[in-house]
Amino acid sequence: MRVNLLGLNRDSMTRFLEEMGQKPYRAGQLMRWIHQYGAADFGSMTDLAKPLRALLMEHATVEVPRLLSEQRSADGTCKWLLELSPGNAIETVFIPEEGRGTLCISSQVGCALACTFCSTGRQGFNRNLTTAEIIGQVWWANRALGRDPKGERIVSNVVFMGMGEPLLNYEAVVDAIDLLLDDHGYGLSRRRVTLSTSGVLPALERLRDRAPVALAVSLHAPDDALRDVLVPINQKYPLQALMASCRHYLERAPRDFVTFEYVMLDGVNDSEASAHALIQCVAAVPCKFNLIPFNPFPNSGYRCSSPETIRHFRDILMQAGYVVTIRKTRGDDIDAACGQLAGQVMDKSRRQERFTVPSP
Ligand code: SAH
Ligand code: SF4
């Protein structure tokens, strides 16, 4: 079996090279070829000695996911459909904003946590992504988007907010974070990588000590009774424990606040009373809020709150002194909005309709 070098962090790459009798500094060199120049074949790595290239060809590969389609929205949002293995595809979305470009990546095919308002959750769990498959999304986006005229990468931020619960694929995700942060990899600062979790607390504790990046937490409800329903993992790790873990995490985090995500569901969690309860709930945790208009999907049973209700909810939080953003819906015309990622991927007939596969 040849080793896929795309998924090796610096330690693993060094070990791999040492096993082949090579000098450890070659690890950085190889990583730069793969992650910074987007090279996937050893023949093009011209500053490696020929015998080393031959050795690599024999024992290693740089295997990237297969690009099934690319879509570009009128607002600059891009979406790639990548095939991991036959029948398993994931989507990766790029969102350009003033002064930064954010790539939203997936960590699992499906998700086991079954949040009731999430189409990925409704679909159930299929499998974990490998580190190579997680990084493959960043590799493709960088290859497609490149650098700006100043030589800076267009992808300046990465968020684990696509399909899946990253903390339930802990090992692969932290190795991917290593590569995102490594100077020979993608060279991002910790504050430009954000992990979003619904609150898998033991893994959050481990992340704190191993690779603390910026943290977003899917809160969605101000009390345990409602959160038990919307985000069922709350039954295992309820709000009080979640808040304590957030505080503990912040001791090591690159930012001094947690971003609480809160999906706005009409008549479910969007009342004035909910807003006031929310303020009580998070009182002990330095935080910002990101209100996400619910993105509907077939048979979800939920509706999005009205724009007025969302603004009113925001105003209550702001009056209490919080920074609040309302997530703009981006890439609507290509179904790239939150929680919409999963549905069409799994439904092959619709996929044929919706995605134009580029000719080879
Ligand atoms: N599993 C992780 C990360 C992926 S979800 C988590 O839950 O945090 C990224 C964000 O999109 C989460 O806050 C999630 O709750 C939200 N989301 C899921 N389905 C949604 C939908 N239909 N409309 C709006 N936001 C949704
Ligand atoms: Fe999984 Fe996150 Fe969706 Fe919940 S919101 S089902 S944790 S992907």
Tab-separated table of C-alpha atoms and ligand atoms in Angstrom:
chain	number	residue	atom	x	y	z
A	1	MET	CA	0.000	0.000	0.000
A	2	ARG	CA	1.358	3.376	-0.971
A	3	VAL	CA	1.040	6.114	1.639
A	4	ASN	CA	-1.077	9.159	0.762
A	5	LEU	CA	1.167	12.085	1.683
A	6	LEU	CA	-1.681	14.616	1.428
A	7	GLY	CA	-2.866	13.662	4.919
A	8	LEU	CA	0.464	13.551	6.783
A	9	ASN	CA	1.224	16.303	9.271
A	10	ARG	CA	4.842	17.302	9.833
A	11	ASP	CA	5.549	14.591	12.427
A	12	SER	CA	4.060	11.825	10.318
A	13	MET	CA	5.815	13.078	7.196
A	14	THR	CA	9.140	13.184	9.035
A	15	ARG	CA	8.623	9.655	10.328
A	16	PHE	CA	7.693	8.413	6.877
A	17	LEU	CA	10.833	9.920	5.365
A	18	GLU	CA	13.042	8.577	8.129
A	19	GLU	CA	11.680	5.100	7.544
A	20	MET	CA	12.835	5.492	3.975
A	21	GLY	CA	16.294	6.574	5.122
A	22	GLN	CA	15.747	10.246	4.251
A	23	LYS	CA	16.674	13.410	6.129
A	24	PRO	CA	13.897	14.947	8.262
A	25	TYR	CA	14.170	18.390	6.615
A	26	ARG	CA	12.787	16.881	3.433
A	27	ALA	CA	9.405	16.835	5.187
A	28	GLY	CA	9.000	20.604	4.924
A	29	GLN	CA	10.133	20.543	1.329
A	30	LEU	CA	7.609	17.897	0.349
A	31	MET	CA	4.826	19.597	2.272
A	32	ARG	CA	5.486	22.860	0.467
A	33	TRP	CA	5.225	21.134	-2.891
A	34	ILE	CA	1.956	19.497	-1.962
A	35	HIS	CA	0.166	22.197	0.013
A	36	GLN	CA	1.671	25.438	-1.259
A	37	TYR	CA	2.310	24.678	-4.912
A	38	GLY	CA	-0.545	22.202	-5.256
A	39	ALA	CA	1.676	19.518	-6.776
A	40	ALA	CA	0.218	16.044	-6.884
A	41	ASP	CA	2.900	14.239	-8.863
A	42	PHE	CA	6.430	13.619	-7.698
A	43	GLY	CA	7.862	14.090	-11.182
A	44	SER	CA	7.203	17.817	-10.976
A	45	MET	CA	9.047	18.249	-7.667
A	46	THR	CA	12.181	19.392	-9.398
A	47	ASP	CA	14.382	20.198	-6.397
A	48	LEU	CA	14.162	16.642	-5.062
A	49	ALA	CA	16.953	14.327	-6.156
A	50	LYS	CA	15.935	11.831	-8.814
A	51	PRO	CA	16.480	8.748	-6.600
A	52	LEU	CA	14.218	10.269	-3.951
A	53	ARG	CA	11.525	11.001	-6.510
A	54	ALA	CA	11.739	7.412	-7.711
A	55	LEU	CA	11.457	6.149	-4.141
A	56	LEU	CA	8.418	8.326	-3.532
A	57	MET	CA	6.740	7.118	-6.699
A	58	GLU	CA	7.178	3.584	-5.492
A	59	HIS	CA	5.999	4.048	-1.901
A	60	ALA	CA	3.753	7.096	-1.841
A	61	THR	CA	1.009	9.006	-3.626
A	62	VAL	CA	-0.598	12.407	-3.369
A	63	GLU	CA	-4.179	11.344	-3.767
A	64	VAL	CA	-6.693	14.179	-3.867
A	65	PRO	CA	-10.475	13.742	-3.915
A	66	ARG	CA	-11.981	13.720	-7.398
A	67	LEU	CA	-13.676	16.938	-8.472
A	68	LEU	CA	-17.207	16.174	-9.639
A	69	SER	CA	-18.347	19.723	-10.167
A	70	GLU	CA	-17.654	23.345	-9.452
A	71	GLN	CA	-20.315	26.022	-9.192
A	72	ARG	CA	-19.825	29.745	-8.841
A	73	SER	CA	-22.640	31.895	-7.510
A	74	ALA	CA	-23.428	35.432	-8.628
A	75	ASP	CA	-22.235	36.723	-5.224
A	76	GLY	CA	-18.806	35.078	-5.566
A	77	THR	CA	-19.602	32.040	-3.426
A	78	CYS	CA	-18.097	28.858	-4.877
A	79	LYS	CA	-19.049	25.290	-4.232
A	80	TRP	CA	-17.143	22.145	-5.080
A	81	LEU	CA	-18.574	18.676	-5.081
A	82	LEU	CA	-15.797	16.193	-4.337
A	83	GLU	CA	-16.005	12.442	-4.623
A	84	LEU	CA	-14.211	10.601	-1.833
A	85	SER	CA	-14.978	7.080	-2.913
A	86	PRO	CA	-17.703	5.701	-5.177
A	87	GLY	CA	-21.054	6.897	-3.817
A	88	ASN	CA	-19.533	9.171	-1.177
A	89	ALA	CA	-19.398	12.850	-2.029
A	90	ILE	CA	-18.994	15.987	0.042
A	91	GLU	CA	-19.389	19.666	-0.597
A	92	THR	CA	-16.972	22.439	0.209
A	93	VAL	CA	-18.048	26.065	0.063
A	94	PHE	CA	-16.005	29.243	-0.318
A	95	ILE	CA	-17.506	32.527	0.872
A	96	PRO	CA	-15.755	35.768	-0.107
A	97	GLU	CA	-16.167	38.686	2.268
A	98	GLU	CA	-14.650	42.115	2.663
A	99	GLY	CA	-10.997	41.553	3.530
A	100	ARG	CA	-11.136	37.787	3.857
A	101	GLY	CA	-12.179	34.588	2.149
A	102	THR	CA	-13.630	31.774	4.210
A	103	LEU	CA	-13.629	28.124	3.254
A	104	CYS	CA	-16.260	25.961	4.921
A	105	ILE	CA	-15.136	22.342	5.079
A	106	SER	CA	-16.727	19.023	6.003
A	107	SER	CA	-15.361	16.479	8.449
A	108	GLN	CA	-17.806	13.582	8.043
A	109	VAL	CA	-20.196	12.205	5.456
A	110	GLY	CA	-23.479	12.667	7.301
A	111	CYS	CA	-23.627	13.124	11.075
A	112	ALA	CA	-24.706	10.908	13.949
A	113	LEU	CA	-25.952	13.679	16.194
A	114	ALA	CA	-29.372	14.094	14.602
A	115	CYS	CA	-30.088	17.739	15.353
A	116	THR	CA	-33.680	18.090	14.231
A	117	PHE	CA	-33.270	21.271	12.123
A	118	CYS	CA	-30.192	20.027	10.212
A	119	SER	CA	-30.460	18.149	6.954
A	120	THR	CA	-27.071	16.481	7.505
A	121	GLY	CA	-28.367	15.225	10.847
A	122	ARG	CA	-31.560	13.930	9.282
A	123	GLN	CA	-29.544	11.924	6.832
A	124	GLY	CA	-27.674	9.970	9.513
A	125	PHE	CA	-24.028	9.040	9.740
A	126	ASN	CA	-22.178	7.504	6.852
A	127	ARG	CA	-18.459	7.712	7.628
A	128	ASN	CA	-15.567	9.788	8.918
A	129	LEU	CA	-13.330	11.646	6.514
A	130	THR	CA	-9.614	10.890	6.604
A	131	THR	CA	-7.140	13.721	7.174
A	132	ALA	CA	-6.325	13.595	3.458
A	133	GLU	CA	-10.001	14.007	2.591
A	134	ILE	CA	-10.388	16.945	4.960
A	135	ILE	CA	-7.251	18.643	3.660
A	136	GLY	CA	-8.166	17.693	0.089
A	137	GLN	CA	-10.970	20.267	0.294
A	138	VAL	CA	-8.505	23.026	1.156
A	139	TRP	CA	-6.095	21.777	-1.492
A	140	TRP	CA	-8.806	22.018	-4.183
A	141	ALA	CA	-10.055	25.410	-3.115
A	142	ASN	CA	-6.545	26.839	-3.141
A	143	ARG	CA	-5.897	25.338	-6.501
A	144	ALA	CA	-9.125	26.778	-7.915
A	145	LEU	CA	-8.848	30.227	-6.332
A	146	GLY	CA	-5.110	30.824	-6.093
A	147	ARG	CA	-3.659	34.057	-4.765
A	148	ASP	CA	-4.543	37.736	-4.979
A	149	PRO	CA	-2.315	40.280	-6.769
A	150	LYS	CA	-0.308	40.758	-3.551
A	151	GLY	CA	0.482	37.059	-3.453
A	152	GLU	CA	-1.815	36.353	-0.508
A	153	ARG	CA	-3.964	33.277	-0.667
A	154	ILE	CA	-7.623	33.931	-1.501
A	155	VAL	CA	-8.590	31.352	1.146
A	156	SER	CA	-7.606	33.239	4.308
A	157	ASN	CA	-9.857	31.476	6.835
A	158	VAL	CA	-11.079	27.919	7.289
A	159	VAL	CA	-14.157	26.925	9.279
A	160	PHE	CA	-15.242	23.386	10.197
A	161	MET	CA	-18.890	24.160	9.542
A	162	GLY	CA	-19.734	21.889	6.647
A	163	MET	CA	-21.117	18.397	7.044
A	164	GLY	CA	-20.428	16.450	10.195
A	165	GLU	CA	-19.415	16.951	13.796
A	166	PRO	CA	-15.644	17.565	13.750
A	167	LEU	CA	-15.140	16.503	17.361
A	168	LEU	CA	-16.547	13.066	16.581
A	169	ASN	CA	-13.718	12.629	14.070
A	170	TYR	CA	-11.127	13.945	16.469
A	171	GLU	CA	-7.870	12.332	15.315
A	172	ALA	CA	-8.301	13.132	11.642
A	173	VAL	CA	-9.474	16.663	12.405
A	174	VAL	CA	-6.548	17.597	14.666
A	175	ASP	CA	-4.043	16.289	12.133
A	176	ALA	CA	-5.809	18.418	9.517
A	177	ILE	CA	-5.584	21.413	11.848
A	178	ASP	CA	-1.822	20.764	12.154
A	179	LEU	CA	-1.537	21.060	8.384
A	180	LEU	CA	-3.682	24.198	8.252
A	181	LEU	CA	-1.398	25.849	10.814
A	182	ASP	CA	1.972	24.546	9.623
A	183	ASP	CA	4.205	27.084	7.879
A	184	HIS	CA	5.005	24.429	5.300
A	185	GLY	CA	1.301	23.621	4.966
A	186	TYR	CA	-1.319	26.356	4.732
A	187	GLY	CA	0.328	28.704	7.243
A	188	LEU	CA	-2.896	29.971	8.821
A	189	SER	CA	-2.888	31.512	12.282
A	190	ARG	CA	-4.981	29.801	14.959
A	191	ARG	CA	-7.475	32.610	14.935
A	192	ARG	CA	-8.172	32.040	11.253
A	193	VAL	CA	-9.232	28.443	11.813
A	194	THR	CA	-12.582	27.945	13.528
A	195	LEU	CA	-14.022	24.676	14.723
A	196	SER	CA	-17.773	24.531	15.178
A	197	THR	CA	-19.192	21.923	17.519
A	198	SER	CA	-22.540	21.031	18.971
A	199	GLY	CA	-20.716	20.293	22.234
A	200	VAL	CA	-18.877	16.975	22.427
A	201	LEU	CA	-17.243	17.996	25.684
A	202	PRO	CA	-14.558	15.355	26.325
A	203	ALA	CA	-13.175	15.959	22.826
A	204	LEU	CA	-13.383	19.722	23.319
A	205	GLU	CA	-11.168	19.324	26.393
A	206	ARG	CA	-8.651	17.370	24.343
A	207	LEU	CA	-8.694	19.960	21.572
A	208	ARG	CA	-7.950	22.661	24.115
A	209	ASP	CA	-4.693	20.968	25.022
A	210	ARG	CA	-3.712	19.684	21.606
A	211	ALA	CA	-4.670	22.279	18.964
A	212	PRO	CA	-6.742	25.153	20.320
A	213	VAL	CA	-8.232	27.104	17.424
A	214	ALA	CA	-11.085	29.606	17.421
A	215	LEU	CA	-14.286	28.060	18.729
A	216	ALA	CA	-17.900	28.267	17.608
A	217	VAL	CA	-20.581	26.407	19.525
A	218	SER	CA	-23.980	25.479	18.125
A	219	LEU	CA	-26.192	26.617	20.977
A	220	HIS	CA	-29.615	27.116	19.355
A	221	ALA	CA	-31.616	27.020	22.594
A	222	PRO	CA	-31.468	28.912	25.905
A	223	ASP	CA	-32.527	26.033	28.181
A	224	ASP	CA	-31.980	22.288	28.506
A	225	ALA	CA	-35.604	21.349	27.812
A	226	LEU	CA	-35.532	22.864	24.326
A	227	ARG	CA	-31.890	22.059	23.571
A	228	ASP	CA	-32.500	18.403	24.467
A	229	VAL	CA	-34.890	18.353	21.507
A	230	LEU	CA	-33.055	20.516	18.949
A	231	VAL	CA	-29.512	19.327	19.702
A	232	PRO	CA	-29.963	15.865	21.247
A	233	ILE	CA	-26.353	15.577	22.415
A	234	ASN	CA	-27.445	18.081	25.048
A	235	GLN	CA	-29.033	15.152	26.906
A	236	LYS	CA	-25.521	13.844	27.465
A	237	TYR	CA	-23.690	17.162	27.885
A	238	PRO	CA	-26.172	19.737	29.173
A	239	LEU	CA	-25.837	23.502	29.149
A	240	GLN	CA	-24.167	24.019	32.483
A	241	ALA	CA	-21.383	21.596	31.596
A	242	LEU	CA	-21.139	23.129	28.128
A	243	MET	CA	-20.682	26.628	29.540
A	244	ALA	CA	-18.008	25.405	31.976
A	245	SER	CA	-16.123	23.734	29.103
A	246	CYS	CA	-16.331	26.898	27.012
A	247	ARG	CA	-14.767	28.930	29.812
A	248	HIS	CA	-12.043	26.360	30.270
A	249	TYR	CA	-11.370	26.286	26.523
A	250	LEU	CA	-10.988	30.054	26.392
A	251	GLU	CA	-7.953	29.850	28.682
A	252	ARG	CA	-6.048	28.423	25.720
A	253	ALA	CA	-7.960	29.790	22.741
A	254	PRO	CA	-6.482	32.234	20.231
A	255	ARG	CA	-9.512	34.503	20.645
A	256	ASP	CA	-10.945	35.672	23.930
A	257	PHE	CA	-14.545	34.815	23.124
A	258	VAL	CA	-16.659	31.905	21.925
A	259	THR	CA	-19.045	32.432	19.024
A	260	PHE	CA	-22.450	31.023	19.858
A	261	GLU	CA	-24.425	30.024	16.792
A	262	TYR	CA	-28.151	30.272	17.129
A	263	VAL	CA	-30.463	29.134	14.343
A	264	MET	CA	-33.629	31.210	14.160
A	265	LEU	CA	-36.672	28.925	14.159
A	266	ASP	CA	-40.088	30.508	13.899
A	267	GLY	CA	-42.122	30.054	17.076
A	268	VAL	CA	-39.555	27.640	18.551
A	269	ASN	CA	-36.601	29.589	19.985
A	270	ASP	CA	-37.124	33.156	18.752
A	271	SER	CA	-39.333	34.829	21.386
A	272	GLU	CA	-38.355	37.774	23.562
A	273	ALA	CA	-38.378	35.401	26.526
A	274	SER	CA	-35.910	33.143	24.697
A	275	ALA	CA	-33.590	36.090	24.096
A	276	HIS	CA	-33.631	37.019	27.786
A	277	ALA	CA	-33.128	33.391	28.826
A	278	LEU	CA	-30.202	33.181	26.413
A	279	ILE	CA	-28.520	36.146	28.061
A	280	GLN	CA	-28.818	34.375	31.422
A	281	CYS	CA	-27.599	31.102	29.973
A	282	VAL	CA	-24.305	32.468	28.615
A	283	ALA	CA	-23.649	34.945	31.429
A	284	ALA	CA	-20.424	33.267	32.550
A	285	VAL	CA	-18.843	32.985	29.095
A	286	PRO	CA	-17.249	35.821	27.099
A	287	CYS	CA	-18.997	35.454	23.761
A	288	LYS	CA	-20.432	36.813	20.563
A	289	PHE	CA	-23.569	35.646	18.831
A	290	ASN	CA	-24.115	34.590	15.266
A	291	LEU	CA	-27.823	34.350	14.469
A	292	ILE	CA	-28.392	31.999	11.537
A	293	PRO	CA	-31.621	32.311	9.581
A	294	PHE	CA	-32.920	28.736	9.317
A	295	ASN	CA	-32.382	27.282	5.852
A	296	PRO	CA	-35.396	25.185	5.049
A	297	PHE	CA	-35.205	21.719	3.488
A	298	PRO	CA	-38.007	19.339	2.507
A	299	ASN	CA	-40.076	17.965	5.417
A	300	SER	CA	-37.994	19.747	8.035
A	301	GLY	CA	-41.080	20.771	9.984
A	302	TYR	CA	-39.505	24.162	10.781
A	303	ARG	CA	-39.826	27.642	9.340
A	304	CYS	CA	-37.356	30.476	9.521
A	305	SER	CA	-38.199	33.367	11.841
A	306	SER	CA	-39.275	36.554	10.074
A	307	PRO	CA	-36.609	39.197	9.397
A	308	GLU	CA	-38.319	41.510	11.928
A	309	THR	CA	-38.259	38.832	14.623
A	310	ILE	CA	-34.584	38.148	13.936
A	311	ARG	CA	-33.739	41.861	14.145
A	312	HIS	CA	-35.724	42.235	17.353
A	313	PHE	CA	-33.955	39.204	18.873
A	314	ARG	CA	-30.620	40.699	17.860
A	315	ASP	CA	-31.519	44.056	19.400
A	316	ILE	CA	-32.301	42.473	22.772
A	317	LEU	CA	-28.885	40.767	22.800
A	318	MET	CA	-27.155	43.956	21.689
A	319	GLN	CA	-28.857	45.973	24.394
A	320	ALA	CA	-27.370	43.530	26.861
A	321	GLY	CA	-23.949	44.474	25.496
A	322	TYR	CA	-23.243	41.595	23.106
A	323	VAL	CA	-21.775	41.715	19.638
A	324	VAL	CA	-24.291	40.021	17.362
A	325	THR	CA	-24.133	39.233	13.676
A	326	ILE	CA	-26.932	37.903	11.551
A	327	ARG	CA	-25.510	35.463	9.074
A	328	LYS	CA	-26.145	36.572	5.548
A	329	THR	CA	-27.498	33.890	3.328
A	330	ARG	CA	-24.906	33.412	0.647
A	331	GLY	CA	-24.812	31.385	-2.489
A	332	ASP	CA	-28.571	30.906	-2.459
A	333	ASP	CA	-28.637	30.269	-6.166
A	334	ILE	CA	-26.322	27.271	-5.760
A	335	ASP	CA	-27.787	25.846	-2.520
A	336	ALA	CA	-24.613	26.593	-0.618
A	337	ALA	CA	-26.241	27.902	2.551
A	338	CYS	CA	-25.827	26.286	5.998
A	339	GLY	CA	-27.528	22.998	6.495
A	340	GLN	CA	-28.339	22.690	2.800
A	341	LEU	CA	-25.130	21.008	1.942
A	342	ALA	CA	-26.092	17.437	2.462
A	343	GLY	CA	-29.387	16.773	0.774
A	344	GLN	CA	-28.539	16.994	-2.857
A	345	VAL	CA	-25.242	15.226	-2.537
A	346	MET	CA	-26.800	11.984	-1.544
A	347	ASP	CA	-29.615	12.134	-4.049
A	348	LYS	CA	-27.904	11.165	-7.241
A	349	SER	CA	-30.699	11.863	-9.689
A	350	ARG	CA	-30.995	15.390	-8.441
A	351	ARG	CA	-27.264	15.711	-8.533
A	352	GLN	CA	-27.296	15.128	-12.267
A	353	GLU	CA	-29.792	17.935	-12.670
A	354	ARG	CA	-28.157	20.423	-10.423
A	355	PHE	CA	-24.482	20.127	-11.080
A	356	THR	CA	-22.730	20.689	-14.307
A	357	VAL	CA	-19.803	18.326	-14.417
A	358	PRO	CA	-16.973	20.085	-16.247
A	359	SER	CA	-15.752	18.306	-19.314
A	360	PRO	CA	-12.322	16.732	-18.806
B	1	SAH	N1	-21.573	19.790	13.542
B	1	SAH	C1	-21.057	21.072	13.796
B	1	SAH	C2	-20.585	21.809	12.569
B	1	SAH	C3	-21.429	21.760	11.306
B	1	SAH	S1	-22.959	22.607	11.249
B	1	SAH	C4	-22.049	21.920	14.572
B	1	SAH	O1	-23.186	21.499	14.697
B	1	SAH	O2	-21.650	22.960	15.083
B	1	SAH	C5	-22.608	24.331	11.029
B	1	SAH	C6	-23.726	25.221	11.588
B	1	SAH	O3	-24.906	25.200	10.744
B	1	SAH	C7	-24.171	24.762	12.966
B	1	SAH	O4	-24.327	25.841	13.840
B	1	SAH	C8	-25.507	24.130	12.644
B	1	SAH	O5	-26.298	24.047	13.790
B	1	SAH	C9	-26.047	25.036	11.566
B	1	SAH	N2	-27.173	24.466	10.814
B	1	SAH	C10	-27.448	23.171	10.593
B	1	SAH	N3	-28.584	23.048	9.859
B	1	SAH	C11	-29.012	24.294	9.604
B	1	SAH	C12	-30.122	24.830	8.864
B	1	SAH	N4	-30.988	24.042	8.248
B	1	SAH	N5	-30.259	26.168	8.816
B	1	SAH	C13	-29.344	26.979	9.408
B	1	SAH	N6	-28.284	26.532	10.095
B	1	SAH	C14	-28.114	25.205	10.202
B	2	SF4	FE1	-24.432	17.179	13.159
B	2	SF4	FE2	-23.915	19.799	13.419
B	2	SF4	FE3	-25.975	18.943	11.916
B	2	SF4	FE4	-26.093	18.710	14.581
B	2	SF4	S1	-25.984	20.624	13.390
B	2	SF4	S2	-26.653	17.123	13.088
B	2	SF4	S3	-23.966	18.244	15.051
B	2	SF4	S4	-23.819	18.580	11.520
